Amino acid sequence: MQKHLIKNTSTILIFHKPKTNLPMKTLLKSLLLFFLIITYGCENNKLCTTPPAGFSFELVDKTTGENLFTNGTYNSKDIIVKNLDDSSAKVEFKLISENNYNVLTFSSIGWKTETINYSVNIGEKKIFEFYVKAKRITKDCSHTEYDGFEIKNASYQFNQNTGIYKILIDTSI
């Protein structure tokens, strides 16, 4: 720091003049560069990919609302998901089990343009079928549009807050 002395007849005052704040200039330049990269990236399909929304299903007792994996009615080892359009194709899915809450998830749908038609079974018992027509858009920022979605052979409720489809199953039959 530079010191400047100003003499007055009764007192001596010392003022400190700070040096130029180089780190602040560097920070501002870095932020400007960051925003330019982000803006430029979206226009050129870089740093701008929105993953497709996954599909999640909770299997519950139609009468009690209890999760059928949590209460022991179903066993996760008995889940069979079949591709109805190609019986030789392997279907990717997970049963997420946390805090006595079990949800069947499909997260690979929509990464490409495709039509899927799956059957979800517990052992030999068909629980429900679902159909999705996904279209992957790659111009500008890439994202997935769903042109069709249908759940067949089951009653269900959709929770907009969680994005989970509750499949209502009559366990008395």
Coordinates of C-alpha atoms in Angstrom, one line a residue:
M1 CA 0.0 0.0 0.0
Q2 CA 1.1 3.5 -0.7
K3 CA 1.0 6.0 2.1
H4 CA 0.2 9.7 1.5
L5 CA 1.1 12.3 4.1
I6 CA -0.8 15.4 4.5
K7 CA 0.6 18.0 6.9
N8 CA -1.7 20.2 8.7
T9 CA -0.6 22.8 11.2
S10 CA -2.1 20.9 14.1
T11 CA -2.1 17.2 13.0
I12 CA -0.6 14.9 10.6
L13 CA -3.0 12.7 8.6
I14 CA -2.0 9.5 6.9
F15 CA -4.2 8.1 4.1
H16 CA -3.7 4.6 2.8
K17 CA -4.4 4.2 -0.9
P18 CA -5.1 0.5 -1.7
K19 CA -3.4 -1.1 -4.7
T20 CA -5.6 -2.2 -7.6
N21 CA -7.6 -5.3 -6.6
L22 CA -6.4 -7.8 -9.2
P23 CA -8.3 -10.8 -7.8
M24 CA -11.6 -9.0 -8.2
K25 CA -10.9 -8.3 -11.9
T26 CA -9.9 -11.9 -12.4
L27 CA -13.1 -13.1 -10.8
L28 CA -15.2 -10.9 -13.0
K29 CA -13.4 -12.0 -16.1
S30 CA -13.9 -15.6 -15.1
L31 CA -17.6 -15.2 -14.5
L32 CA -18.0 -13.4 -17.8
L33 CA -16.2 -16.3 -19.6
F34 CA -18.3 -18.9 -17.8
F35 CA -21.6 -17.2 -18.9
L36 CA -20.3 -17.0 -22.5
I37 CA -19.5 -20.7 -22.5
I38 CA -22.9 -21.7 -21.1
T39 CA -24.7 -19.5 -23.5
Y40 CA -22.6 -20.6 -26.5
G41 CA -22.8 -24.3 -25.4
C42 CA -26.6 -24.4 -25.5
E43 CA -26.7 -23.0 -29.0
N44 CA -24.3 -25.8 -30.1
N45 CA -25.8 -28.7 -28.2
K46 CA -23.0 -28.7 -25.6
L47 CA -23.6 -28.7 -21.8
C48 CA -27.3 -28.7 -22.6
T49 CA -28.8 -32.2 -22.4
T50 CA -31.9 -32.9 -20.5
P51 CA -32.2 -36.5 -19.5
P52 CA -35.5 -38.3 -20.2
A53 CA -38.0 -38.6 -17.3
G54 CA -38.0 -42.0 -15.8
F55 CA -41.1 -44.0 -15.2
S56 CA -41.8 -45.2 -11.6
F57 CA -44.5 -47.6 -10.4
E58 CA -45.7 -48.5 -6.9
L59 CA -47.7 -51.7 -6.6
V60 CA -50.3 -51.2 -3.8
D61 CA -53.3 -53.0 -2.4
K62 CA -56.4 -51.5 -4.0
T63 CA -58.3 -51.7 -0.6
T64 CA -55.7 -50.8 2.0
G65 CA -53.2 -48.8 -0.1
E66 CA -50.3 -50.8 1.4
N67 CA -47.2 -51.3 -0.8
L68 CA -47.3 -55.0 -1.7
F69 CA -43.5 -55.5 -1.5
T70 CA -43.3 -53.7 1.9
N71 CA -46.1 -55.8 3.4
G72 CA -44.6 -59.1 2.0
T73 CA -47.4 -60.0 -0.4
Y74 CA -44.9 -59.8 -3.3
N75 CA -41.2 -60.7 -3.3
S76 CA -38.8 -58.6 -5.4
K77 CA -37.2 -61.7 -6.7
D78 CA -40.4 -62.6 -8.5
I79 CA -40.5 -59.5 -10.7
I80 CA -40.5 -60.3 -14.4
V81 CA -40.7 -57.5 -17.0
K82 CA -41.3 -58.7 -20.6
N83 CA -40.8 -56.8 -23.8
L84 CA -44.0 -57.6 -25.7
D85 CA -42.6 -56.5 -29.1
D86 CA -39.3 -58.5 -28.8
S87 CA -39.4 -61.5 -26.4
S88 CA -35.6 -61.9 -26.6
A89 CA -34.8 -58.3 -25.5
K90 CA -33.7 -57.7 -22.0
V91 CA -35.6 -55.0 -20.1
E92 CA -33.7 -52.7 -17.7
F93 CA -35.5 -51.9 -14.5
K94 CA -34.8 -51.5 -10.7
L95 CA -36.8 -52.0 -7.6
I96 CA -35.8 -49.1 -5.3
S97 CA -36.3 -50.1 -1.7
E98 CA -35.8 -47.4 0.9
N99 CA -37.4 -46.9 4.3
N100 CA -40.0 -49.6 3.7
Y101 CA -41.0 -47.9 0.4
N102 CA -40.6 -50.0 -2.8
V103 CA -40.9 -48.5 -6.2
L104 CA -40.3 -50.2 -9.6
T105 CA -38.3 -47.8 -11.9
F106 CA -37.5 -47.7 -15.6
S107 CA -34.9 -45.1 -16.3
S108 CA -33.5 -46.1 -19.7
I109 CA -36.7 -45.2 -21.7
G110 CA -36.3 -42.1 -23.9
W111 CA -32.6 -41.9 -24.4
K112 CA -33.3 -42.6 -28.0
T113 CA -36.4 -42.4 -30.2
E114 CA -38.3 -45.6 -29.5
T115 CA -41.6 -47.3 -28.8
I116 CA -41.8 -49.7 -25.9
N117 CA -44.5 -52.1 -24.9
Y118 CA -43.8 -53.9 -21.6
S119 CA -45.6 -56.3 -19.3
V120 CA -44.9 -56.3 -15.6
N121 CA -45.5 -59.7 -13.9
I122 CA -45.0 -61.1 -10.5
G123 CA -44.1 -64.7 -11.2
E124 CA -46.6 -65.9 -13.8
K125 CA -49.3 -63.3 -12.8
K126 CA -49.6 -60.3 -15.2
I127 CA -49.9 -57.2 -13.1
F128 CA -50.1 -54.5 -15.8
E129 CA -48.8 -53.5 -19.2
F130 CA -47.5 -50.1 -20.3
Y131 CA -46.7 -48.5 -23.6
V132 CA -44.5 -45.5 -24.2
K133 CA -43.7 -43.7 -27.5
A134 CA -40.6 -41.6 -27.0
K135 CA -39.0 -39.2 -29.4
R136 CA -35.4 -37.9 -28.7
I137 CA -34.9 -34.4 -30.0
T138 CA -31.2 -33.5 -30.6
K139 CA -31.4 -30.0 -32.2
D140 CA -30.7 -27.0 -30.0
C141 CA -30.7 -28.5 -26.5
S142 CA -31.4 -32.2 -26.5
H143 CA -34.5 -33.6 -24.7
T144 CA -37.2 -36.2 -25.0
E145 CA -40.8 -35.7 -26.0
Y146 CA -43.4 -38.4 -25.2
D147 CA -45.9 -38.8 -28.0
G148 CA -47.8 -41.6 -26.2
F149 CA -48.1 -43.2 -22.8
E150 CA -50.7 -45.8 -21.6
I151 CA -51.1 -48.2 -18.7
K152 CA -53.2 -51.3 -19.6
N153 CA -55.0 -53.9 -17.6
A154 CA -54.8 -52.1 -14.3
S155 CA -56.4 -49.2 -12.4
Y156 CA -53.9 -46.6 -11.3
Q157 CA -53.4 -43.2 -9.8
F158 CA -50.7 -40.7 -10.8
N159 CA -49.1 -38.5 -8.1
Q160 CA -47.9 -35.3 -9.8
N161 CA -45.7 -34.3 -6.9
T162 CA -43.7 -37.5 -6.9
G163 CA -44.1 -38.6 -10.6
I164 CA -45.1 -42.1 -9.4
Y165 CA -47.9 -44.2 -10.9
K166 CA -49.7 -46.2 -8.1
I167 CA -50.9 -49.4 -9.6
L168 CA -54.0 -50.5 -7.7
I169 CA -54.1 -54.3 -7.3
D170 CA -57.0 -56.4 -6.0
T171 CA -55.3 -58.9 -3.8
S172 CA -58.5 -60.7 -2.9
I173 CA -58.6 -62.5 -6.3

